[in-house]
Short mmCIF file of C-alpha atoms and ligand atoms in Angstrom, two decimals:
data_model
loop_
_atom_site.label_atom_id
_atom_site.label_comp_id
_atom_site.label_asym_id
_atom_site.label_seq_id
_atom_site.Cartn_x
_atom_site.Cartn_y
_atom_site.Cartn_z
CA UNK L 3 0.48 -127.70 -51.93
CA UNK L 4 -1.89 -125.69 -49.73
CA UNK L 5 -2.52 -128.78 -47.63
CA UNK L 6 1.08 -129.49 -47.11
CA UNK L 7 1.72 -125.82 -46.06
CA UNK L 8 -1.16 -126.11 -43.62
CA UNK L 9 0.08 -129.34 -42.27
CA UNK L 10 3.57 -127.98 -42.01
CA UNK L 11 2.49 -124.88 -40.12
CA UNK L 12 0.31 -126.93 -37.82
CA UNK L 13 2.96 -129.46 -36.98
CA UNK L 14 5.52 -126.77 -36.32
CA UNK L 15 3.24 -124.67 -34.13
CA UNK L 16 4.77 -125.75 -30.95
CA UNK L 17 5.41 -124.30 -27.62
CA UNK L 18 9.03 -123.99 -27.24
CA UNK L 19 10.79 -127.12 -26.51
CA UNK L 20 14.01 -126.52 -24.73
CA UNK L 21 15.70 -128.73 -27.21
CA UNK L 22 19.23 -129.48 -26.38
CA UNK L 23 20.13 -130.69 -29.81
CA UNK L 24 23.83 -130.70 -30.27
CA UNK L 25 25.05 -128.59 -33.16
CA UNK L 26 25.00 -130.37 -36.43
CA UNK L 27 28.43 -128.94 -37.14
CA UNK L 28 30.69 -126.92 -34.87
CA UNK L 29 31.97 -124.84 -37.71
CA UNK L 30 30.54 -121.40 -37.79
CA UNK L 31 30.28 -121.02 -41.51
CA UNK L 32 28.20 -122.85 -44.04
CA UNK L 33 24.68 -121.89 -43.15
CA UNK L 34 24.64 -118.91 -45.49
CA UNK L 35 26.00 -119.26 -48.95
CA UNK L 36 27.25 -115.82 -49.83
CA UNK L 37 30.00 -115.16 -47.34
CA UNK L 38 33.43 -114.63 -48.84
CA UNK L 39 34.70 -114.75 -45.29
CA UNK L 40 34.73 -118.53 -45.52
CA UNK L 41 37.84 -118.18 -47.72
CA UNK L 42 39.66 -116.02 -45.19
CA UNK L 43 42.82 -117.22 -43.42
CA UNK L 44 42.72 -118.91 -40.03
CA UNK L 45 44.06 -115.91 -38.11
CA UNK L 46 41.20 -113.79 -39.42
CA UNK L 47 38.62 -116.49 -38.77
CA UNK L 48 39.88 -116.74 -35.22
CA UNK L 49 39.62 -113.02 -34.74
CA UNK L 50 36.10 -113.09 -36.09
CA UNK L 51 35.22 -115.99 -33.76
CA UNK L 52 36.51 -113.88 -30.85
CA UNK L 53 33.85 -111.15 -31.53
CA UNK L 54 34.54 -109.12 -28.36
CA UNK L 55 37.61 -107.29 -27.20
CA UNK L 56 38.63 -104.82 -24.55
CA UNK L 57 40.10 -101.44 -25.68
CA UNK L 58 42.04 -99.57 -23.04
CA UNK L 59 42.99 -95.92 -23.48
CA UNK L 60 45.32 -94.89 -20.69
CA UNK L 61 48.22 -92.67 -19.89
CA UNK L 62 49.26 -89.53 -17.98
CA UNK L 63 46.25 -87.57 -19.24
CA UNK L 64 44.13 -89.51 -16.65
CA UNK L 65 46.03 -87.58 -13.96
CA UNK L 66 44.31 -84.39 -15.13
CA UNK L 67 41.16 -86.30 -16.07
CA UNK L 68 41.31 -84.98 -19.59
CA UNK L 69 41.00 -86.57 -23.06
CA UNK L 70 44.09 -88.49 -24.08
CA UNK L 71 46.00 -86.62 -26.73
CA UNK L 72 43.32 -84.16 -27.73
CA UNK L 73 43.46 -82.21 -24.48
CA UNK L 74 46.95 -81.10 -25.33
CA UNK L 75 46.73 -77.58 -26.79
CA UNK L 76 48.82 -78.21 -29.90
CA UNK L 77 48.11 -80.83 -32.47
CA UNK L 78 50.80 -80.25 -35.10
CA UNK L 79 49.55 -81.08 -38.60
CA UNK L 80 46.04 -81.73 -37.32
CA UNK L 81 42.94 -79.72 -36.75
CA UNK L 82 42.76 -77.88 -33.40
CA UNK L 83 40.07 -80.26 -32.05
CA UNK L 84 37.37 -79.47 -29.58
CA UNK L 85 38.86 -80.72 -26.40
CA UNK L 86 42.01 -78.74 -25.96
CA UNK L 87 42.34 -77.61 -22.39
CA UNK L 88 45.89 -77.76 -21.30
CA UNK L 89 48.99 -75.83 -22.48
CA UNK L 90 51.52 -78.14 -24.07
CA UNK L 91 54.16 -77.74 -21.31
CA UNK L 92 51.66 -78.63 -18.63
CA UNK L 93 50.27 -81.67 -20.55
CA UNK L 94 53.65 -82.90 -21.37
CA UNK L 95 54.61 -82.80 -17.67
CA UNK L 96 51.66 -84.83 -16.43
CA UNK L 97 53.71 -88.00 -16.64
CA UNK L 98 55.77 -86.82 -13.69
CA UNK L 99 52.72 -87.39 -11.55
CA UNK L 100 51.52 -90.68 -13.19
CA UNK L 101 51.67 -93.30 -10.39
CA UNK L 102 48.83 -95.84 -10.81
CA UNK L 103 49.87 -97.90 -7.80
CA UNK L 104 46.57 -99.86 -7.77
CA UNK L 105 46.97 -101.15 -11.25
CA UNK L 106 46.56 -104.92 -11.41
CA UNK L 107 47.01 -106.15 -14.98
CA UNK L 108 46.23 -109.70 -14.02
CA UNK L 109 42.94 -108.81 -12.33
CA UNK L 110 41.89 -106.60 -15.28
CA UNK L 111 42.64 -109.36 -17.77
CA UNK L 112 40.70 -111.87 -15.67
CA UNK L 113 37.72 -109.51 -15.50
CA UNK L 114 37.87 -109.02 -19.27
CA UNK L 115 38.06 -112.74 -19.91
CA UNK L 116 35.10 -113.40 -17.58
CA UNK L 117 33.17 -110.75 -19.43
CA UNK L 118 33.56 -112.80 -22.66
CA UNK L 119 36.34 -110.68 -24.13
CA UNK L 120 38.84 -112.68 -26.12
CA UNK L 121 41.34 -110.00 -26.81
CA UNK L 122 42.75 -106.78 -25.53
CA UNK L 123 44.07 -103.68 -27.29
CA UNK L 124 46.08 -101.18 -25.30
CA UNK L 125 47.32 -97.66 -26.19
CA UNK L 126 51.05 -98.34 -26.21
CA UNK L 127 51.36 -94.75 -27.53
CA UNK L 128 48.60 -92.23 -28.20
CA UNK L 129 48.81 -88.97 -30.21
CA UNK L 130 50.50 -87.25 -27.26
CA UNK L 131 53.64 -89.30 -27.87
CA UNK L 132 53.95 -90.81 -24.39
CA UNK L 133 55.06 -94.49 -24.43
CA UNK L 134 53.53 -96.90 -21.94
CA UNK L 135 56.41 -99.24 -22.29
CA UNK L 136 60.19 -99.22 -21.54
CA UNK L 137 61.16 -97.85 -24.98
CA UNK L 138 64.82 -97.24 -25.60
CA UNK L 139 63.95 -94.61 -28.13
CA UNK L 140 62.48 -91.77 -26.03
CA UNK L 141 62.64 -90.65 -22.44
CA UNK L 142 59.03 -89.70 -22.51
CA UNK L 143 57.92 -93.10 -21.24
CA UNK L 144 56.44 -95.03 -18.33
CA UNK L 145 59.80 -95.85 -16.81
CA UNK L 146 60.38 -92.19 -16.06
CA UNK L 147 57.12 -91.80 -14.18
CA UNK L 148 56.92 -92.31 -10.38
CA UNK L 149 55.26 -95.66 -11.24
CA UNK L 150 58.26 -96.81 -13.20
CA UNK L 151 56.79 -100.12 -14.29
CA UNK L 152 56.28 -101.27 -17.93
CA UNK L 153 52.47 -101.35 -18.30
CA UNK L 154 52.73 -102.97 -21.70
CA UNK L 155 54.81 -105.76 -20.23
CA UNK L 156 52.36 -106.34 -17.41
CA UNK L 157 49.37 -106.46 -19.77
CA UNK L 158 51.07 -108.64 -22.33
CA UNK L 159 52.10 -111.13 -19.66
CA UNK L 160 48.62 -111.28 -18.15
CA UNK L 161 47.01 -111.56 -21.59
CA UNK L 162 49.28 -114.40 -22.56
CA UNK L 163 48.85 -116.11 -19.17
CA UNK L 164 45.07 -116.11 -19.49
CA UNK L 165 44.94 -117.08 -23.13
CA UNK L 166 43.61 -113.91 -24.66
CA UNK L 167 44.96 -112.31 -27.78
CA UNK L 168 47.05 -109.19 -27.54
CA UNK L 169 46.80 -105.95 -29.56
CA UNK L 170 48.80 -102.71 -29.55
CA UNK L 171 47.17 -99.44 -30.38
CA UNK L 172 49.91 -97.33 -31.85
CA UNK L 173 49.39 -93.74 -32.91
CA UNK L 174 51.68 -92.83 -35.81
CA UNK L 175 50.75 -89.23 -35.09
CA UNK L 176 53.01 -87.80 -32.40
CA UNK L 177 52.30 -84.27 -31.34
CA UNK L 178 55.26 -84.00 -28.99
CA UNK L 179 58.02 -85.66 -31.07
CA UNK L 180 60.39 -83.01 -32.47
CA UNK L 181 60.92 -84.93 -35.79
CA UNK L 182 57.26 -85.64 -36.55
CA UNK L 183 56.66 -84.60 -40.16
CA UNK L 184 59.82 -82.45 -40.21
CA UNK L 185 61.71 -82.32 -43.57
CA UNK L 186 61.32 -85.63 -45.35
CA UNK L 187 60.12 -87.18 -42.11
CA UNK L 188 62.87 -89.77 -42.33
CA UNK L 189 64.03 -89.27 -38.72
CA UNK L 190 60.52 -89.78 -37.52
CA UNK L 191 60.09 -92.85 -39.70
CA UNK L 192 63.22 -94.31 -38.14
CA UNK L 193 61.79 -93.52 -34.67
CA UNK L 194 58.32 -94.98 -35.09
CA UNK L 195 59.46 -98.04 -37.03
CA UNK L 196 61.94 -98.61 -34.15
CA UNK L 197 59.17 -98.32 -31.62
CA UNK L 198 56.98 -100.82 -33.56
CA UNK L 199 59.98 -103.06 -33.66
CA UNK L 200 60.26 -103.00 -29.92
CA UNK L 201 56.55 -103.66 -29.43
CA UNK L 202 56.64 -106.57 -31.81
CA UNK L 203 59.91 -108.03 -30.52
CA UNK L 204 59.86 -107.77 -26.72
CA UNK L 205 56.34 -108.75 -25.67
CA UNK L 206 55.77 -112.26 -27.12
CA UNK L 207 53.12 -112.96 -29.68
CA UNK L 208 51.14 -109.88 -30.82
CA UNK L 209 47.97 -110.64 -32.63
CA UNK L 210 46.76 -107.16 -33.66
CA UNK L 211 48.44 -103.93 -34.56
CA UNK L 212 45.90 -101.20 -34.23
CA UNK L 213 47.16 -98.00 -35.90
CA UNK L 214 45.27 -94.74 -35.77
CA UNK L 215 45.02 -92.36 -38.74
CA UNK L 216 47.84 -89.96 -39.57
CA UNK L 217 48.61 -86.74 -41.38
CA UNK L 218 51.20 -86.06 -44.08
CA UNK L 219 51.65 -87.37 -47.62
CA UNK L 220 52.54 -90.75 -49.06
CA UNK L 221 56.11 -89.67 -49.65
CA UNK L 222 56.50 -88.83 -45.97
CA UNK L 223 56.22 -92.53 -45.04
CA UNK L 224 58.07 -95.80 -45.78
CA UNK L 225 55.13 -98.16 -45.63
CA UNK L 226 56.69 -101.02 -47.61
CA UNK L 227 59.60 -101.12 -45.16
CA UNK L 228 57.20 -100.84 -42.21
CA UNK L 229 54.93 -103.71 -43.29
CA UNK L 230 57.83 -105.94 -44.24
CA UNK L 231 59.19 -105.51 -40.76
CA UNK L 232 55.80 -106.09 -39.15
CA UNK L 233 55.22 -109.40 -40.96
CA UNK L 234 58.79 -110.45 -40.49
CA UNK L 235 58.53 -109.99 -36.68
CA UNK L 236 54.94 -111.29 -36.28
CA UNK L 237 53.93 -113.25 -39.39
CA UNK L 238 50.42 -114.00 -38.02
CA UNK L 239 49.54 -110.43 -36.98
CA UNK L 240 46.44 -108.61 -38.15
CA UNK L 241 46.69 -104.92 -38.94
CA UNK L 242 43.71 -102.60 -38.93
CA UNK L 243 42.92 -100.17 -41.71
CA UNK L 244 44.41 -97.00 -40.21
CA UNK L 245 48.18 -97.34 -40.86
CA UNK L 246 47.86 -94.77 -43.61
CA UNK L 247 44.43 -93.44 -43.01
CA UNK L 248 44.08 -89.80 -44.24
CA UNK L 249 47.60 -89.69 -45.66
CA UNK L 250 46.11 -88.30 -48.86
CA UNK L 251 45.60 -84.82 -47.52
CA UNK L 252 48.75 -83.02 -48.52
CA UNK L 253 49.15 -84.67 -51.89
CA UNK L 254 47.21 -84.04 -55.01
CA UNK L 255 46.43 -86.82 -57.49
CA UNK L 256 45.77 -90.51 -57.17
CA UNK L 257 47.33 -92.30 -54.20
CA UNK L 258 49.84 -95.05 -55.12
CA UNK L 259 47.59 -98.11 -55.59
CA UNK L 260 50.17 -100.58 -54.29
CA UNK L 261 50.45 -98.59 -51.06
CA UNK L 262 46.63 -98.36 -50.73
CA UNK L 263 46.50 -102.09 -51.07
CA UNK L 264 49.37 -102.63 -48.59
CA UNK L 265 47.85 -100.42 -45.94
CA UNK L 266 44.10 -101.11 -46.45
CA UNK L 267 44.07 -103.36 -43.50
CA UNK L 268 42.63 -106.80 -42.43
CA UNK L 269 39.52 -105.19 -40.98
CA UNK L 270 37.63 -101.91 -41.04
CA UNK L 271 37.14 -99.81 -37.93
CA UNK L 272 33.89 -97.89 -37.68
CA UNK L 273 34.36 -95.63 -34.66
CA UNK L 274 31.78 -94.88 -31.96
CA UNK L 275 29.05 -96.37 -34.25
CA UNK L 276 27.76 -99.75 -34.97
CA UNK L 277 29.06 -100.81 -38.42
CA UNK L 278 26.60 -101.52 -41.21
CA UNK L 279 25.51 -105.17 -41.98
CA UNK L 280 28.53 -106.39 -43.94
CA UNK L 281 29.64 -109.99 -44.42
CA UNK L 282 32.21 -109.50 -47.16
CA UNK L 283 34.89 -107.56 -45.22
CA UNK L 284 35.69 -107.98 -41.64
CA UNK L 285 35.05 -105.00 -39.37
CA UNK L 286 35.27 -104.01 -35.72
CA UNK L 287 33.40 -101.24 -34.04
CA UNK L 288 35.51 -99.41 -31.47
CA UNK L 289 33.27 -97.94 -28.82
CA UNK L 290 33.99 -95.96 -25.72
CA UNK L 291 31.94 -97.37 -22.82
CA UNK L 292 31.95 -93.89 -21.25
CA UNK L 293 31.50 -90.72 -23.44
CA UNK L 294 32.36 -87.15 -22.67
CA UNK L 295 29.21 -85.16 -21.64
CA UNK L 296 29.58 -83.04 -24.78
CA UNK L 297 29.52 -86.26 -26.82
CA UNK L 298 33.16 -85.88 -27.75
CA UNK L 299 35.84 -88.33 -26.84
CA UNK L 300 35.61 -90.30 -23.66
CA UNK L 301 38.33 -92.74 -24.67
CA UNK L 302 40.46 -92.03 -21.62
CA UNK L 303 39.37 -91.32 -18.04
CA UNK L 304 37.37 -88.11 -17.58
CA UNK L 305 35.55 -87.82 -14.31
CA UNK L 306 32.50 -86.13 -15.95
CA UNK L 307 32.05 -88.78 -18.60
CA UNK L 308 28.78 -90.75 -18.76
CA UNK L 309 29.00 -94.50 -18.86
CA UNK L 310 26.63 -96.57 -21.02
CA UNK L 311 24.24 -98.88 -19.23
CA UNK L 312 24.86 -102.61 -19.13
CA UNK L 313 21.80 -103.12 -21.45
CA UNK L 314 23.30 -100.67 -23.96
CA UNK L 315 26.63 -102.48 -23.88
CA UNK L 316 24.93 -105.82 -24.54
CA UNK L 317 22.76 -104.39 -27.25
CA UNK L 318 25.73 -102.76 -29.00
CA UNK L 319 27.57 -106.10 -28.90
CA UNK L 320 24.64 -107.97 -30.31
CA UNK L 321 24.20 -105.37 -33.05
CA UNK L 322 27.85 -105.72 -34.03
CA UNK L 323 27.77 -109.53 -34.03
CA UNK L 324 24.61 -109.79 -36.06
CA UNK L 325 25.90 -107.20 -38.45
CA UNK L 326 29.00 -109.18 -39.25
CA UNK L 327 31.41 -107.36 -36.99
CA UNK L 328 33.41 -107.46 -33.74
CA UNK L 329 33.17 -104.94 -30.90
CA UNK L 330 36.12 -103.43 -29.17
CA UNK L 331 34.62 -101.91 -26.07
CA UNK L 332 36.75 -99.25 -24.46
CA UNK L 333 37.49 -98.41 -20.85
CA UNK L 334 39.63 -95.52 -19.54
CA UNK L 335 41.27 -96.50 -16.27
CA UNK L 336 41.68 -93.89 -13.50
CA UNK L 337 45.02 -92.40 -12.51
CA UNK L 338 45.05 -94.70 -9.53
CA UNK L 339 45.12 -97.71 -11.87
CA UNK L 340 41.57 -98.77 -10.89
CA UNK L 341 38.85 -99.21 -13.45
CA UNK L 342 36.14 -96.62 -13.25
CA UNK L 343 33.52 -98.17 -10.95
CA UNK L 344 30.61 -97.88 -13.54
CA UNK L 345 32.81 -99.48 -16.16
CA UNK L 346 33.81 -102.22 -13.78
CA UNK L 347 30.26 -102.93 -12.90
CA UNK L 348 29.31 -103.32 -16.59
CA UNK L 349 32.24 -105.79 -17.09
CA UNK L 350 31.19 -107.76 -14.04
CA UNK L 351 27.60 -107.91 -15.19
CA UNK L 352 28.75 -109.15 -18.61
CA UNK L 353 30.23 -112.19 -16.86
CA UNK L 354 26.77 -113.48 -15.83
CA UNK L 355 25.25 -112.53 -19.13
CA UNK L 356 27.86 -114.45 -21.11
CA UNK L 357 27.24 -117.61 -19.14
CA UNK L 358 23.79 -117.74 -20.61
CA UNK L 359 24.11 -115.85 -23.85
CA UNK L 360 27.76 -116.23 -24.87
CA UNK L 361 26.92 -119.08 -27.29
CA UNK L 362 25.00 -116.52 -29.37
CA UNK L 363 28.09 -114.33 -29.66
CA UNK L 364 31.35 -116.28 -29.89
CA UNK L 365 32.16 -118.26 -32.95
CA UNK L 366 29.08 -117.08 -34.86
CA UNK L 367 28.74 -115.49 -38.27
CA UNK L 368 26.05 -112.92 -39.19
CA UNK L 369 22.86 -113.89 -40.99
CA UNK L 370 20.85 -115.41 -42.53
CA UNK L 371 18.61 -112.42 -41.73
CA UNK L 372 19.94 -108.97 -42.53
CA UNK L 373 19.93 -106.89 -39.38
CA UNK L 374 17.92 -103.75 -38.75
CA UNK L 375 15.98 -101.91 -36.08
CA UNK L 376 14.21 -105.17 -35.26
CA UNK L 377 17.44 -106.88 -34.24
CA UNK L 378 19.55 -109.34 -36.18
CA UNK L 379 20.72 -112.88 -36.65
CA UNK L 380 23.81 -114.92 -36.44
CA UNK L 381 24.46 -118.56 -36.77
CA UNK L 382 26.72 -121.44 -35.84
CA UNK L 383 26.37 -124.84 -37.48
CA UNK L 384 22.63 -125.39 -38.02
CA UNK L 385 21.65 -123.10 -35.19
CA UNK L 386 20.46 -119.54 -35.78
CA UNK L 387 20.42 -117.01 -32.98
CA UNK L 388 18.02 -114.11 -33.24
CA UNK L 389 18.87 -111.09 -31.17
CA UNK L 390 15.47 -109.38 -31.14
CA UNK L 391 15.28 -105.76 -29.98
CA UNK L 392 11.67 -104.98 -31.00
CA UNK L 393 8.52 -106.96 -30.34
CA UNK L 394 5.01 -105.90 -31.32
CA UNK L 395 2.68 -107.11 -28.66
CA UNK L 396 5.22 -109.85 -27.80
CA UNK L 397 5.42 -111.02 -31.38
CA UNK L 398 7.85 -110.84 -34.25
CA UNK L 399 7.23 -111.92 -37.84
CA UNK L 400 10.14 -112.54 -40.14
CA UNK L 401 10.32 -113.74 -43.71
CA UNK L 402 10.45 -117.55 -43.92
CA UNK L 403 13.61 -119.51 -43.55
CA UNK L 404 14.26 -122.04 -46.24
CA UNK L 405 14.80 -124.75 -43.75
CA UNK L 406 12.53 -126.34 -41.23
CA UNK L 407 12.82 -125.13 -37.65
CA UNK L 408 13.21 -128.13 -35.45
CA UNK L 409 13.47 -126.37 -32.11
CA UNK L 410 13.10 -122.87 -30.65
CA UNK L 411 14.05 -121.53 -27.28
CA UNK L 412 14.66 -118.25 -25.63
CA UNK L 413 18.11 -118.27 -23.97
CA UNK L 414 17.67 -117.46 -20.36
CA UNK L 415 14.84 -119.91 -19.92
CA UNK L 416 11.80 -117.95 -20.99
CA UNK L 417 9.35 -119.64 -23.26
CA UNK L 418 8.49 -118.73 -26.85
CA UNK L 419 6.39 -120.37 -29.47
CA UNK L 420 6.88 -120.25 -33.23
CA UNK L 421 4.83 -120.78 -36.41
CA UNK L 422 6.58 -121.49 -39.66
CA UNK L 423 4.78 -121.20 -42.96
CA UNK L 424 6.09 -120.95 -46.51
CA UNK L 425 6.25 -117.19 -46.15
CA UNK L 426 6.73 -116.35 -42.59
CA UNK L 427 8.34 -117.30 -39.32
CA UNK L 428 6.48 -115.90 -36.39
CA UNK L 429 7.77 -115.90 -32.82
CA UNK L 430 5.52 -115.21 -29.84
CA UNK L 431 6.78 -114.62 -26.30
CA UNK L 432 4.62 -116.27 -23.62
CA UNK L 433 1.55 -114.28 -22.53
CA UNK L 434 2.63 -113.58 -19.02
CA UNK L 435 5.81 -112.06 -20.36
CA UNK L 436 3.96 -109.85 -22.80
CA UNK L 437 1.97 -108.42 -19.87
CA UNK L 438 5.08 -107.68 -17.99
CA UNK L 439 6.58 -106.05 -21.11
CA UNK L 440 3.60 -103.71 -21.13
CA UNK L 441 3.63 -103.02 -17.47
CA UNK L 442 6.10 -100.18 -17.37
CA UNK L 443 7.87 -98.56 -20.25
CA UNK L 444 11.09 -98.53 -18.30
CA UNK L 445 10.97 -102.23 -17.53
CA UNK L 446 9.99 -102.95 -21.12
CA UNK L 447 12.89 -101.06 -22.43
CA UNK L 448 15.20 -102.97 -20.28
CA UNK L 449 13.81 -106.36 -21.05
CA UNK L 450 13.06 -106.17 -24.76
CA UNK L 451 16.31 -107.67 -25.98
CA UNK L 452 15.73 -111.39 -26.24
CA UNK L 453 17.93 -114.07 -27.75
CA UNK L 454 16.02 -116.77 -29.56
CA UNK L 455 17.88 -119.90 -30.50
CA UNK L 456 16.47 -121.77 -33.55
CA UNK L 457 17.68 -125.22 -34.38
CA UNK L 458 17.27 -125.95 -38.09
CA UNK L 459 17.09 -129.06 -40.01
CA UNK L 460 20.39 -129.65 -41.81
CA UNK L 461 20.28 -128.63 -45.48
CA UNK L 462 21.67 -126.52 -48.27
CA UNK L 463 23.30 -123.10 -47.54
CA UNK L 464 20.80 -120.26 -47.61
CA UNK L 465 20.92 -116.84 -49.20
CA UNK L 466 20.80 -113.80 -46.96
CA UNK L 467 17.29 -112.68 -46.18
CA UNK L 468 16.29 -109.00 -46.18
CA UNK L 469 13.75 -108.02 -43.49
CA UNK L 470 11.03 -105.45 -44.13
CA UNK L 471 12.46 -102.17 -45.35
CA UNK L 472 15.86 -102.88 -43.96
CA UNK L 473 18.25 -102.82 -46.87
CA UNK L 474 21.76 -104.05 -46.64
CA UNK L 475 24.06 -101.05 -46.96
CA UNK L 476 27.71 -101.13 -47.89
CA UNK L 477 29.93 -100.83 -44.91
CA UNK L 478 31.84 -97.59 -44.68
CA UNK L 479 34.34 -96.61 -42.16
CA UNK L 480 32.23 -94.17 -40.18
CA UNK L 481 35.28 -92.49 -38.81
CA UNK L 482 35.22 -88.77 -39.72
CA UNK L 483 38.43 -87.37 -41.03
CA UNK L 484 39.53 -85.06 -38.21
CA UNK L 485 40.87 -82.68 -40.83
CA UNK L 486 37.25 -82.16 -41.83
CA UNK L 487 37.48 -83.53 -45.36
C1 LIG Z 16 40.15 -91.36 -32.81
C2 LIG Z 16 40.71 -90.46 -31.77
C3 LIG Z 16 41.60 -91.22 -30.78
C4 LIG Z 16 41.09 -92.55 -30.37
C5 LIG Z 16 40.61 -93.35 -31.58
C6 LIG Z 16 40.02 -94.65 -31.27
O1 LIG Z 16 41.09 -91.64 -33.78
O2 LIG Z 16 41.50 -89.48 -32.34
O3 LIG Z 16 41.71 -90.37 -29.67
O4 LIG Z 16 42.17 -93.16 -29.81
O5 LIG Z 16 39.73 -92.57 -32.21
O6 LIG Z 16 39.42 -95.16 -32.36
#
């Protein structure tokens, strides 16, 4: 036994062979044996294959360079917020100056596609109640701005033309609508159901409906009717978990179980944070690429916001993917219609990154290693990709894989070697690289993230493998109830 382990470790101690083995199977599931996701419907599998989407928060608030929705002084039925800056009348008049003449939906979608994004979610209506499309149901809409062009239409057409998937963000909250949560809320239900009907009828296939949380009580809403309409109009649509999020607040007792089930969503939505490692319920981190200097908001264009570095963007994406989730990375276009230069630069840099590393993102599933500070793993067929964030002297030791490693390479061309024993898989970056990692902290920080591709011998599905003290935690929606509960 000892001899065979020794022999095994010696024979597999190999400098990295840039093996170009074709995948034993193109299907992304099957390497791990504990994923209930394998049983999920095609539409959800496709959404999970996509991994990366572009979120766009945009509207007249960009004219004043303030946070969309929250910068309006009044937030009926919600907490006052920390970002209110503008009296209601002033905020509600910003649309009269909204004229993003430089907006080019086609160029933006092409940029997103080149950056490896497979879907786009746009704020059709945010909490402020402004509609970015030619709604028949309210005058407070894009057609009554100096711009006068249906932004939802332009984005939907570009998305369909370039083969991405389309998502509408729709805020059920509406702080400027006179009927919102008035009386039995039936007038408002009619209104917002009508708006959803427009969005799901007039813009071709819609793949995702991305609600935001909402105030009120269960009896204020007609969710059965809403969901029946949604699936009637777009049978393949995915709905996130926020259609009824926080509806409990004004109602004592247990929420109606059938409504909880109906509105629980196809995927969870940790916000501004990387979700926990979770492979038994789909999730998507929504993440602003630029954040307000006070750490609040940053969803929409604010001149003083601070944009994440390209390295951070890539690391966040890798952390989501190896944790079992998607990432919806947000930009807030400027009032001119241009993308903020720092955000555009990140998107452009992603294009080159994807050419080399995209295979370790798209169509993968998390595991077999459980992710942690060290990095994480994902797989496709019999190939495991390790996104490693931490190396100790250019080395990383992980618990053994139950299958033989046939090949190992670092994407991007750098060379690594590996040793596989019965207990451990050890990876070593080439000496010269280790020296350069040590050379300056700054450089090391920038260059630590490596993607290692391991080609495994075909075999039985594996169990998930915990690493060191990193325990798998149950995913929770890290969104904080804005009502403070
Ligand atoms: C929060 C904010 C909202 C933003 C959303 C994105 O719900 O209230 O402004 O659109 O997060 O997840």
